[in-house]
Amino acid sequence: MSVIELQNIVKRYGDGYPAISDVSLSIAEGEFVILVGPSGSGKSTLLRMIVGLEDITEGDLLIDSERVNDSAPRERDLAMVFQNYALYPHMTVAENIAFPLILAKGQYSKEEIDERVSRAAELLELVDHLDRKPAHLSGGQRQRVAMGRAIVRDAKAFLFDEPLSNLDAKLRIQMRTEIARMQRNLAVTTVYVTHDQTEAMTLGDKVAVLKKGVLQQYASPQELYDEPVNLFVAGFIGSPPMNFLPVENRDGQLHSPFGAFSLPAAEREKLREAPRYLVAGIRPECFRDAATVDEEVRGSGAVLRAEVDVTEWLGNEVYAYLPFEAEPGIRKALEELDRDLDGEGTRTQVVAVLDPLTTVREGDAIDLWFDPAKVMVFDPETGENLTRDPENAKRLSEESEAARRRALERARAQQTEG
Amino acid sequence: MSRKHTAWWIVISLVVAVYALFPVLWIVSLSLKSPGDVANKRFWPTAIDWSNYELIFTGSAQDLFLPALVNSVGICLIATVIAVVLATLTAYAVARLDFPGKRLILTMALAVSIFPVISLVTPLFRIWSTIGLYDTWVGLIIPYLSLTLPISIWTLSAFFRQIPWELEQAAQVDGATSFQAFRKIIVPLAAPGVFTTAIIAFFIAWNDFVYGISLTSTSAARPVPAALSFFTGASQFEEPAGAISAAAIVVTVPVIIIVLLFQRQIVSGLTSGAVKG
């Protein structure tokens, strides 16, 4: 269990282009931190710099307050699970798991190695496969062997490089829960790289969102969801992603392609200095079919009217797609944002996640009800979230930190008991 | 697979096997025929006759055959070892590193092997005569390297490219030094490829005739394929076909044994399962 600190880390390759520019973040003892971002965001590079497989061009990497920039990977004493597992094909499962222990010459006796391997195998349900070679294992089993190799020794921290991306959807969810449980029980500092925002949100105590090598926001999942700092983070976190509507800020109202609405007074105040044309962000799950909203509540919200292009019925909810025309300037900005988020940048549309009670069908016009307090407004030039509430953000981060400490203490108590 | 399908496969396999093995069987049969039987137009000898083998091991041909066998084994082994060591280093660099002239190395290796051997014999003969390498082991090892090195470089670099090098990094994270990672992870994975290449290189050198006959004059360096052509029958009117066949069998059998013994290593696939395939 260790503290990892990144101070102004820069990575430049031969052509001088910075793959990572000036990233600083600190990872507390026992904390589960996710590095997330679309492809090319530098998240894997950052992880490989922490473990020592990539050189650090500038900045300092501290593990337990000790600068380890120039240490070889084996001196850093970190355990890593690779994206494609990197199992040793000529060794059995048991030999694979025991490999790090055997390398630590003299540190473990033969009996201790056997005991640790069987304990890891039990934890990961690999007991029946210990004598098999990796070639004869399924994808999920290989993945567990790779994890076994990481947890078998008392490494200072676990590093995961997109460990679930090679598994099918069902197995991925299972293993995700498994990893979360294991990390809670072992209470080991963990850094986990993924491009999947769902993994980031479900696993992380804290999530670092990266874009093109620049750290955008480093916060708890809830803070990222409720108080994103900019368009990029807002669009990356959440599924289906946040809707972005071009709006004109005029006469104290925001005029969107689907109609005008006003923000609460406090928010309006924040937009006084803002430019005339803005981007409004509304999460798909904030919409409701106005027909299903109670009369009293209805008055407190705003309503947009639009035509439904496509609906998708999922049983517990309905996705309604509502295309709109945006003026070319805004459209270009939205397309660019979509490309940054790994999308195809093909269509401007709004997605609403509705209660299945709705009777709306494809081709119908619908009144979409929402609470204007939930709307975020962004500067289209800088992408900055103009309606961000720093007070609320601070409260959320304190709450999540307190929850994390409680969980850590519980895990420690259990460990001392066991 | 349907039954009809399977039947077809069996028929085709049989045809190929017979086609490939028939000449071998013929040579076996020839080597066991008595001199009188050689031209009798029958496939099987009328009686098993070991005189051809006696001739090459203990009879009049032994002075020709036994030193040639020693020469062949020695020269080919040395040429193979040098070729494989050099090719391993080259292929490692080609597969792992990015450096200017990488493609040039591979193209040059290919170009060298395209030259017809016969066109090099005369200049080599003249140079070797001048500097004293004619009719020596070294005089054959060097041209054999020109045969074995290009193919070794090509097969090994193809093989090395398939090794999941990420394993080396995984080992380093697991606590290995660079050398430990190389020795415990990469060497076991590369070994089958190196071994296969060595066998191929050895065969190529072993089967050479043109250099063997042109660059030697005595049993000091003459290899088996060249020595075979010096066989004579019991009299000058007799074909030495029987003795040549016997010698051919003797030099082929070790090769077959090696292949059968190391078939598993030759067939790659040891690396499967390391990473998700």
XYZ file of C-alpha atoms in Angstrom:
695
model
C 0.000 0.000 0.000
C 1.592 3.145 -1.162
C 1.131 6.731 -2.146
C 1.880 7.540 -5.779
C 2.466 11.116 -6.795
C 2.807 12.511 -10.293
C 4.287 15.984 -10.442
C 4.196 17.885 -13.743
C 4.800 14.735 -15.752
C 5.634 15.310 -19.419
C 6.239 12.702 -22.100
C 7.697 13.747 -25.430
C 8.621 11.401 -28.230
C 11.323 11.972 -30.817
C 9.276 14.443 -32.842
C 8.832 16.744 -29.836
C 5.065 16.242 -29.778
C 3.978 15.877 -26.163
C 2.036 12.656 -25.622
C 1.541 13.731 -22.023
C 1.725 17.376 -21.065
C 2.141 18.507 -17.497
C 0.026 15.964 -15.644
C -0.025 16.230 -11.865
C -2.088 14.026 -9.628
C -1.671 12.247 -6.353
C -3.015 8.833 -5.515
C -3.633 8.148 -1.862
C -2.947 4.963 0.037
C -5.433 2.244 -0.906
C -7.169 4.490 -3.399
C -8.635 3.139 -6.641
C -7.848 5.646 -9.383
C -9.021 5.376 -12.980
C -7.223 6.942 -15.924
C -9.849 7.367 -18.597
C -10.027 8.982 -22.011
C -10.658 8.213 -25.670
C -7.951 6.619 -27.815
C -4.856 8.778 -28.095
C -5.451 10.484 -24.771
C -2.180 9.151 -23.353
C -3.743 7.146 -20.536
C -1.774 3.963 -21.274
C 1.432 5.947 -21.745
C 0.908 7.502 -18.333
C 0.422 4.082 -16.750
C 3.512 2.711 -18.474
C 5.483 5.675 -17.135
C 4.322 4.879 -13.623
C 5.375 1.235 -13.918
C 8.658 2.162 -15.587
C 8.234 0.786 -19.106
C 8.361 4.295 -20.583
C 10.841 7.021 -19.733
C 9.593 10.207 -18.123
C 10.714 13.209 -20.167
C 10.048 15.823 -17.510
C 8.541 15.969 -14.048
C 8.805 13.734 -11.005
C 7.217 10.438 -10.123
C 7.158 9.726 -6.410
C 6.248 6.440 -4.798
C 6.041 6.809 -1.014
C 7.800 10.191 -1.314
C 10.761 8.632 -3.085
C 11.616 9.812 -6.597
C 11.643 6.764 -8.863
C 11.967 8.357 -12.321
C 15.158 6.465 -13.054
C 14.391 3.178 -11.315
C 13.965 0.001 -13.329
C 10.468 -1.544 -13.261
C 11.563 -4.292 -10.870
C 12.871 -1.740 -8.366
C 9.509 0.021 -8.261
C 7.783 -3.107 -6.947
C 4.467 -2.540 -8.717
C 2.284 -5.294 -10.161
C 0.680 -4.852 -13.554
C -2.059 -6.630 -15.502
C -1.584 -6.153 -19.223
C -4.333 -5.608 -21.759
C -3.592 -8.884 -23.549
C -2.646 -10.596 -20.273
C 0.993 -11.280 -21.315
C 1.017 -14.779 -19.843
C 4.154 -16.845 -20.301
C 3.029 -19.512 -22.790
C 5.684 -22.068 -21.893
C 4.737 -22.082 -18.219
C 1.743 -23.628 -16.489
C -0.785 -21.495 -14.655
C 0.942 -22.258 -11.341
C 4.361 -21.341 -12.761
C 2.959 -18.149 -14.223
C 1.541 -17.070 -10.890
C 4.678 -18.107 -8.998
C 7.027 -16.317 -11.410
C 7.261 -12.997 -9.496
C 7.898 -14.885 -6.248
C 10.640 -17.014 -7.774
C 12.321 -13.894 -9.145
C 12.406 -12.330 -5.684
C 15.307 -14.592 -4.801
C 15.466 -15.802 -1.245
C 12.543 -13.679 -0.169
C 10.095 -16.576 -0.214
C 10.685 -20.178 0.778
C 9.466 -23.006 -1.416
C 6.565 -23.682 0.987
C 5.604 -20.034 1.114
C 5.528 -19.836 -2.682
C 3.272 -22.891 -2.873
C 1.011 -21.489 -0.207
C 0.715 -18.084 -1.813
C 0.050 -19.564 -5.265
C -2.710 -21.798 -3.952
C -4.218 -18.916 -1.999
C -4.286 -16.735 -5.135
C -5.668 -19.642 -7.175
C -8.436 -20.142 -4.643
C -9.334 -16.472 -4.637
C -9.526 -16.438 -8.426
C -11.102 -19.899 -8.810
C -8.168 -21.292 -10.746
C -7.466 -24.281 -8.522
C -8.549 -26.820 -11.164
C -6.394 -25.235 -13.842
C -3.044 -24.869 -12.085
C -1.307 -27.489 -14.235
C -2.591 -26.232 -17.558
C -0.827 -24.031 -20.073
C -2.347 -20.639 -20.989
C -3.136 -21.870 -24.521
C -5.744 -24.220 -23.049
C -7.578 -21.576 -21.019
C -10.578 -19.453 -21.928
C -10.277 -15.680 -22.154
C -11.734 -15.143 -18.696
C -9.413 -17.724 -17.160
C -6.357 -16.140 -18.783
C -7.474 -12.834 -17.408
C -7.689 -14.318 -13.917
C -4.223 -15.844 -14.236
C -2.880 -12.402 -15.119
C -4.559 -11.036 -11.992
C -3.169 -13.908 -9.956
C 0.332 -12.991 -11.029
C -0.322 -9.467 -9.763
C -1.872 -10.259 -6.386
C 0.437 -13.128 -5.437
C 3.102 -10.815 -4.049
C 2.705 -7.805 -1.807
C 3.288 -5.182 -4.459
C 3.130 -1.519 -3.540
C 0.314 -0.958 -6.036
C -1.695 -2.705 -8.755
C -1.712 -1.277 -12.242
C -4.307 -2.406 -14.778
C -4.064 -1.588 -18.477
C -7.551 -2.051 -19.970
C -7.788 -5.518 -18.433
C -11.367 -6.200 -19.513
C -11.311 -4.982 -23.097
C -10.666 -8.453 -24.523
C -13.593 -10.087 -22.740
C -17.153 -10.385 -23.975
C -19.783 -8.089 -22.503
C -21.207 -10.466 -19.893
C -17.858 -11.613 -18.593
C -16.677 -8.025 -18.516
C -19.382 -7.031 -16.054
C -18.636 -10.064 -13.879
C -14.908 -9.384 -13.799
C -15.523 -5.708 -13.144
C -17.377 -6.562 -9.966
C -14.690 -9.092 -9.112
C -11.926 -6.499 -9.468
C -13.861 -3.999 -7.368
C -14.399 -6.575 -4.606
C -10.779 -7.704 -4.671
C -9.453 -4.177 -4.477
C -11.767 -3.367 -1.549
C -10.688 -6.475 0.326
C -6.976 -6.119 -0.307
C -7.112 -2.319 0.098
C -4.191 -1.907 -2.286
C -3.488 1.328 -4.139
C -4.707 0.741 -7.685
C -4.346 2.591 -10.973
C -6.625 1.374 -13.717
C -6.658 2.465 -17.360
C -9.800 2.204 -19.453
C -11.550 3.928 -22.321
C -14.908 2.775 -21.017
C -16.624 5.444 -18.939
C -18.898 2.853 -17.286
C -15.854 1.011 -15.909
C -14.416 4.329 -14.796
C -17.590 5.370 -12.989
C -18.282 2.027 -11.317
C -14.758 1.174 -10.178
C -13.049 4.406 -9.302
C -12.733 6.248 -6.040
C -11.390 8.968 -8.258
C -11.269 9.332 -12.016
C -8.705 11.266 -14.047
C -10.140 12.267 -17.428
C -7.478 12.782 -20.086
C -7.729 14.342 -23.521
C -4.750 14.385 -25.901
C -2.298 14.076 -23.038
C -3.827 16.853 -20.960
C -5.540 16.145 -17.642
C -9.045 17.624 -17.828
C -10.454 16.818 -14.420
C -9.454 14.590 -11.521
C -12.418 13.974 -9.257
C -14.856 11.446 -7.848
C -17.282 9.844 -10.354
C -20.194 11.773 -8.932
C -18.422 15.085 -9.198
C -17.525 14.318 -12.812
C -21.160 13.562 -13.508
C -22.711 16.475 -11.618
C -20.048 19.153 -11.957
C -17.900 18.554 -15.049
C -15.400 21.316 -15.712
C -15.872 21.404 -19.478
C -17.715 20.108 -22.545
C -15.257 17.248 -23.014
C -15.696 15.790 -19.541
C -19.445 16.354 -19.662
C -19.669 14.546 -22.991
C -17.376 11.706 -21.951
C -19.040 10.823 -18.672
C -22.525 9.356 -18.796
C -24.261 6.843 -21.033
C -25.956 7.630 -23.324
C -23.791 10.745 -23.494
C -24.995 14.223 -22.566
C -26.993 16.094 -25.200
C -25.511 19.334 -26.462
C -27.907 21.924 -27.854
C -26.875 25.177 -29.522
C -28.622 28.000 -27.651
C -28.863 31.746 -28.001
C -28.686 33.712 -24.752
C -31.192 36.496 -25.299
C -33.784 38.306 -23.120
C -32.829 36.227 -20.056
C -33.813 33.069 -21.894
C -31.971 30.347 -23.764
C -33.382 29.815 -27.249
C -32.768 26.276 -28.527
C -33.848 24.650 -31.811
C -36.724 23.073 -29.850
C -37.913 26.238 -28.120
C -36.867 28.658 -25.398
C -36.490 28.092 -21.653
C -35.148 30.054 -18.678
C -32.594 28.982 -16.125
C -32.956 29.515 -12.352
C -31.870 32.961 -11.194
C -28.516 31.856 -9.775
C -27.507 30.261 -13.065
C -28.744 33.221 -15.057
C -26.457 35.392 -12.981
C -23.434 33.305 -14.022
C -24.248 33.821 -17.701
C -24.383 37.618 -17.538
C -20.925 38.055 -18.971
C -21.240 35.051 -21.266
C -21.203 35.275 -25.057
C -24.474 35.317 -26.948
C -24.218 31.871 -28.533
C -23.709 29.034 -26.081
C -23.967 25.273 -25.785
C -26.500 23.848 -23.351
C -25.939 20.358 -21.982
C -28.850 18.220 -20.804
C -28.372 14.607 -19.801
C -30.702 12.155 -21.599
C -32.024 10.884 -18.273
C -33.100 14.415 -17.252
C -35.873 14.401 -19.828
C -39.368 13.126 -19.157
C -42.385 12.814 -21.388
C -44.432 15.848 -20.261
C -47.615 13.738 -20.477
C -46.324 11.517 -17.660
C -45.335 14.397 -15.345
C -47.680 15.395 -12.498
C -49.437 18.749 -12.885
C -47.835 20.427 -9.818
C -44.329 19.363 -10.773
C -44.850 20.276 -14.364
C -45.082 23.971 -13.650
C -41.647 24.037 -12.018
C -39.903 22.756 -15.142
C -39.429 23.696 -18.750
C -40.773 21.992 -21.847
C -39.262 21.548 -25.310
C -41.329 20.387 -28.248
C -39.776 18.156 -30.876
C -40.477 15.394 -33.364
C -39.304 11.881 -32.542
C -37.244 10.305 -35.312
C -36.499 6.869 -33.852
C -37.464 5.153 -30.608
C -35.705 2.225 -28.985
C -37.641 0.236 -26.408
C -35.393 -1.455 -23.835
C -38.036 -2.770 -21.454
C -37.217 -0.633 -18.454
C -36.795 2.533 -20.500
C -37.317 4.024 -23.941
C -34.686 5.922 -25.937
C -36.158 8.639 -28.147
C -33.987 10.286 -30.804
C -34.778 13.830 -31.919
C -32.651 15.278 -34.718
C -32.171 19.035 -35.057
C -30.563 21.476 -37.442
C -27.787 23.614 -36.025
C -26.217 26.565 -37.718
C -22.900 25.621 -39.417
C -20.592 27.266 -36.854
C -22.113 25.454 -33.874
C -22.518 22.300 -35.886
C -18.797 22.249 -36.640
C -17.939 22.723 -32.975
C -20.276 19.884 -31.960
C -18.860 17.582 -34.636
C -15.348 18.301 -33.473
C -16.326 17.525 -29.893
C -17.867 14.270 -31.051
C -14.658 13.294 -32.823
C -12.654 14.090 -29.681
C -14.949 11.692 -27.869
C -14.214 8.916 -30.378
C -17.597 9.360 -32.101
C -18.254 9.548 -35.809
C -19.434 13.170 -35.725
C -22.244 12.459 -38.140
C -25.472 13.737 -36.664
C -26.799 16.446 -34.427
C -29.553 14.959 -32.337
C -30.944 14.811 -28.852
C -31.430 11.528 -27.030
C -34.038 11.308 -24.293
C -34.244 8.355 -21.928
C -37.928 8.106 -21.073
C -40.089 6.124 -18.721
C -41.686 3.154 -20.580
C -45.114 4.613 -19.613
C -44.706 7.047 -22.476
C -46.994 6.483 -25.428
C -44.801 8.331 -27.892
C -44.030 6.563 -31.175
C -41.734 7.258 -34.084
C -42.901 10.266 -36.096
C -44.909 11.726 -33.185
C -44.252 15.151 -31.741
C -43.431 15.064 -28.051
C -43.271 17.562 -25.192
C -40.058 16.903 -23.291
C -40.144 18.095 -19.705
C -36.950 18.804 -17.743
C -35.735 20.669 -14.676
C -33.765 23.740 -15.863
C -31.590 23.567 -12.733
C -30.061 20.398 -14.214
C -29.001 22.174 -17.403
C -25.318 22.979 -17.812
C -24.184 25.793 -20.055
C -20.822 25.765 -21.816
C -18.769 28.367 -23.638
C -18.512 26.984 -27.192
C -15.031 28.518 -27.662
C -13.245 27.335 -24.528
C -15.604 24.494 -23.637
C -15.711 25.772 -20.047
C -18.721 24.848 -17.929
C -20.127 28.282 -17.058
C -22.746 26.983 -14.651
C -20.377 24.811 -12.592
C -20.986 25.063 -8.851
C -17.610 24.884 -7.039
C -19.326 24.675 -3.644
C -21.259 21.599 -4.646
C -18.143 20.098 -6.259
C -16.211 20.558 -3.033
C -18.989 18.989 -1.006
C -19.141 15.988 -3.376
C -15.395 15.416 -3.234
C -15.394 15.581 0.572
C -18.268 13.108 0.724
C -16.557 10.630 -1.567
C -13.271 10.970 0.326
C -15.061 10.230 3.608
C -16.790 7.203 2.080
C -13.470 5.924 0.768
C -11.807 6.260 4.166
C -14.639 4.349 5.832
C -14.332 1.536 3.266
C -10.569 1.429 3.738
C -10.888 1.216 7.502
C -13.432 -1.592 7.188
C -11.048 -3.515 4.908
C -8.148 -3.002 7.330
C -10.253 -4.155 10.259
C -11.233 -7.267 8.365
C -7.625 -7.952 7.417
C -6.436 -7.759 10.993
C -9.309 -10.007 12.059
C -8.479 -12.557 9.359
C -16.557 -33.557 -41.992
C -18.627 -35.962 -44.032
C -17.519 -39.491 -44.676
C -17.151 -38.831 -48.387
C -14.948 -35.867 -47.603
C -12.724 -37.956 -45.351
C -12.407 -40.636 -48.000
C -11.224 -38.072 -50.489
C -8.608 -36.795 -48.127
C -7.306 -40.307 -47.575
C -7.059 -40.925 -51.325
C -5.266 -37.645 -51.972
C -2.878 -38.180 -49.050
C -2.058 -41.655 -50.328
C -1.321 -40.354 -53.826
C 0.985 -37.671 -52.449
C 2.726 -40.095 -50.107
C 3.344 -42.638 -52.856
C 4.520 -39.921 -55.246
C 6.977 -38.594 -52.656
C 8.170 -41.901 -51.280
C 8.455 -43.900 -54.482
C 11.926 -42.562 -55.443
C 13.126 -43.133 -51.890
C 11.892 -46.715 -51.965
C 13.577 -47.163 -55.294
C 16.915 -46.030 -53.896
C 16.482 -48.354 -50.912
C 15.770 -51.200 -53.282
C 18.739 -50.321 -55.513
C 21.088 -50.200 -52.545
C 20.062 -53.737 -51.588
C 20.496 -55.228 -55.065
C 23.493 -57.285 -56.080
C 25.490 -55.849 -59.024
C 23.853 -58.359 -61.336
C 20.393 -57.266 -60.294
C 20.849 -53.532 -60.834
C 19.681 -53.530 -64.419
C 17.131 -56.325 -64.160
C 14.131 -54.001 -64.570
C 12.435 -55.240 -61.397
C 11.435 -53.028 -58.546
C 12.394 -55.355 -55.707
C 15.784 -57.071 -55.516
C 15.659 -60.815 -56.131
C 17.666 -61.294 -52.958
C 18.687 -58.856 -50.223
C 22.337 -58.130 -50.801
C 24.399 -56.033 -48.362
C 27.490 -55.895 -50.549
C 26.933 -52.245 -51.497
C 27.020 -51.232 -47.845
C 30.086 -53.378 -47.265
C 31.686 -51.667 -50.248
C 31.305 -48.140 -48.864
C 32.102 -48.933 -45.227
C 34.747 -51.647 -45.432
C 35.339 -52.294 -49.135
C 37.159 -50.415 -51.841
C 34.949 -47.323 -51.592
C 35.595 -46.739 -47.906
C 38.589 -44.482 -48.557
C 36.299 -42.319 -50.631
C 33.184 -42.462 -48.462
C 34.251 -42.373 -44.812
C 36.448 -39.231 -44.988
C 33.714 -37.576 -47.047
C 31.187 -38.380 -44.321
C 33.449 -36.781 -41.708
C 33.954 -33.743 -43.959
C 30.239 -33.340 -44.617
C 29.225 -33.574 -40.979
C 32.004 -31.250 -39.805
C 31.663 -28.619 -42.503
C 27.874 -28.524 -42.393
C 27.726 -28.348 -38.604
C 30.206 -25.480 -38.441
C 28.473 -23.609 -41.286
C 25.109 -24.106 -39.574
C 26.279 -22.892 -36.188
C 27.873 -19.761 -37.650
C 24.857 -19.054 -39.859
C 22.347 -19.489 -37.033
C 24.300 -17.361 -34.568
C 24.719 -14.528 -37.080
C 21.140 -14.831 -38.312
C 19.769 -14.800 -34.753
C 21.532 -11.534 -34.009
C 20.437 -10.034 -37.323
C 16.845 -11.202 -37.020
C 16.636 -9.937 -33.432
C 17.702 -6.499 -34.622
C 15.368 -6.605 -37.604
C 12.392 -7.692 -35.510
C 12.965 -5.519 -32.440
C 14.679 -2.331 -33.524
C 13.997 0.431 -35.946
C 17.141 1.498 -37.745
C 18.018 2.878 -41.173
C 18.883 0.183 -43.695
C 16.646 -2.434 -42.100
C 14.902 -3.206 -45.368
C 18.233 -3.127 -47.157
C 19.528 -5.996 -45.016
C 16.567 -8.182 -45.882
C 16.720 -7.250 -49.567
C 20.458 -7.922 -49.709
C 19.967 -11.295 -48.069
C 17.393 -12.150 -50.690
C 19.577 -10.854 -53.509
C 22.515 -12.992 -52.369
C 20.427 -16.118 -52.487
C 19.171 -15.307 -55.990
C 22.671 -15.551 -57.544
C 23.032 -18.899 -59.324
C 25.611 -20.944 -57.453
C 27.293 -22.014 -60.665
C 28.138 -18.411 -61.597
C 30.138 -18.001 -58.409
C 32.108 -21.198 -58.708
C 34.742 -20.033 -61.180
C 35.669 -16.784 -59.395
C 35.686 -18.562 -56.064
C 37.884 -21.306 -57.467
C 40.435 -18.722 -58.644
C 40.417 -16.746 -55.407
C 40.612 -19.859 -53.234
C 43.539 -21.219 -55.328
C 45.410 -17.946 -54.892
C 44.912 -17.530 -51.159
C 45.175 -21.207 -50.304
C 41.620 -21.992 -49.291
C 41.134 -24.473 -52.101
C 40.370 -27.976 -50.870
C 40.018 -26.895 -47.220
C 37.072 -26.944 -44.769
C 37.108 -23.170 -44.514
C 36.994 -22.977 -48.300
C 33.615 -24.732 -48.211
C 32.242 -23.225 -45.001
C 32.386 -19.690 -46.402
C 30.351 -20.388 -49.575
C 27.965 -22.529 -47.521
C 27.308 -19.483 -45.357
C 26.189 -17.633 -48.479
C 23.612 -20.393 -48.972
C 22.444 -20.753 -45.388
C 22.616 -17.200 -44.004
C 19.945 -15.574 -46.207
C 17.306 -18.227 -45.550
C 18.193 -18.238 -41.852
C 17.813 -14.478 -41.599
C 14.457 -14.594 -43.352
C 12.938 -17.454 -41.399
C 14.235 -16.184 -38.071
C 13.074 -12.609 -38.553
C 9.637 -13.892 -39.535
C 9.660 -16.026 -36.411
C 10.946 -13.325 -34.087
C 8.262 -10.925 -35.275
C 5.646 -13.316 -33.887
C 7.112 -13.453 -30.406
C 4.963 -11.346 -28.086
C 7.671 -9.007 -26.860
C 5.281 -7.576 -24.301
C 6.164 -10.672 -22.279
C 9.627 -9.260 -21.786
C 8.095 -6.169 -20.216
C 5.708 -8.252 -18.143
C 8.691 -10.158 -16.787
C 10.487 -6.930 -15.925
C 7.461 -5.693 -14.027
C 7.312 -9.072 -12.281
C 10.799 -8.348 -10.979
C 13.155 -9.706 -13.612
C 16.336 -7.989 -14.775
C 16.626 -7.457 -18.534
C 18.867 -10.498 -18.733
C 16.515 -12.664 -16.659
C 13.594 -11.612 -18.845
C 15.575 -12.602 -21.914
C 16.785 -15.905 -20.521
C 13.620 -17.116 -18.795
C 10.994 -15.819 -21.197
C 12.382 -14.964 -24.616
C 14.915 -17.778 -25.049
C 12.419 -20.580 -24.403
C 10.031 -18.953 -26.862
C 12.676 -18.357 -29.522
C 14.320 -21.772 -29.193
C 11.930 -23.669 -31.495
C 12.419 -21.108 -34.240
C 16.187 -21.146 -33.908
C 16.162 -24.925 -33.915
C 13.974 -25.152 -37.007
C 16.211 -22.703 -38.796
C 19.299 -24.687 -37.828
C 17.809 -27.843 -39.309
C 16.886 -26.108 -42.557
C 20.336 -24.526 -42.809
C 22.004 -27.851 -42.136
C 20.019 -29.570 -44.902
C 20.886 -26.896 -47.419
C 24.593 -27.238 -46.719
C 24.345 -31.027 -46.519
C 22.748 -31.278 -49.972
C 25.189 -29.012 -51.812
C 26.933 -30.595 -54.750
C 28.274 -27.787 -56.963
C 30.612 -26.158 -54.407
C 31.581 -29.560 -53.061
C 32.730 -30.874 -56.401
C 34.334 -27.615 -57.630
C 36.278 -26.404 -54.621
C 37.799 -29.686 -53.486
C 40.191 -32.122 -55.029
C 41.048 -34.676 -52.337
C 39.415 -36.296 -49.357
C 40.807 -33.446 -47.240
C 37.557 -31.527 -47.676
C 35.399 -33.345 -50.221
C 31.834 -33.759 -48.896
C 29.603 -36.794 -49.472
C 27.538 -35.573 -52.472
C 30.764 -34.854 -54.348
C 32.390 -38.103 -53.253
C 29.451 -40.093 -54.618
C 30.346 -39.010 -58.123
C 33.794 -40.555 -57.728
C 32.408 -44.009 -57.044
C 33.294 -46.653 -59.573
C 31.850 -50.064 -60.053
C 33.755 -53.296 -59.543
C 35.027 -52.924 -63.096
C 35.020 -49.914 -65.389
C 32.138 -51.435 -67.343
C 29.907 -51.612 -64.321
C 27.530 -48.865 -63.135
C 28.186 -47.930 -59.469
C 24.467 -47.298 -58.972
C 24.201 -49.747 -56.094
C 27.053 -48.197 -54.115
C 25.803 -44.661 -54.768
C 22.348 -45.644 -53.540
C 23.768 -47.209 -50.417
C 25.760 -44.046 -49.683
C 22.704 -41.912 -50.351
C 20.702 -43.975 -47.873
C 23.445 -43.677 -45.269
C 23.524 -39.889 -45.524
C 19.728 -39.522 -45.631
C 18.867 -41.685 -42.654
C 20.363 -39.331 -40.015
C 18.439 -36.443 -41.535
C 15.171 -38.363 -41.371
C 15.851 -39.362 -37.785
C 16.531 -35.760 -36.788
C 13.311 -34.571 -38.374
C 11.239 -37.304 -36.742
C 12.788 -36.685 -33.341
C 12.308 -32.938 -33.400
C 9.068 -32.763 -35.316
C 7.369 -31.170 -32.334
C 9.914 -28.394 -32.089
C 9.840 -27.817 -35.812
C 6.119 -27.325 -35.787
C 5.691 -23.963 -34.163
C 2.632 -23.078 -32.115
C 4.381 -23.058 -28.797
C 3.741 -19.358 -28.539
C -0.029 -19.585 -28.921
C -2.002 -18.555 -25.867
C 0.441 -16.001 -24.547
C -1.751 -13.139 -25.545
C -5.288 -13.105 -26.758
C -5.187 -14.453 -30.280
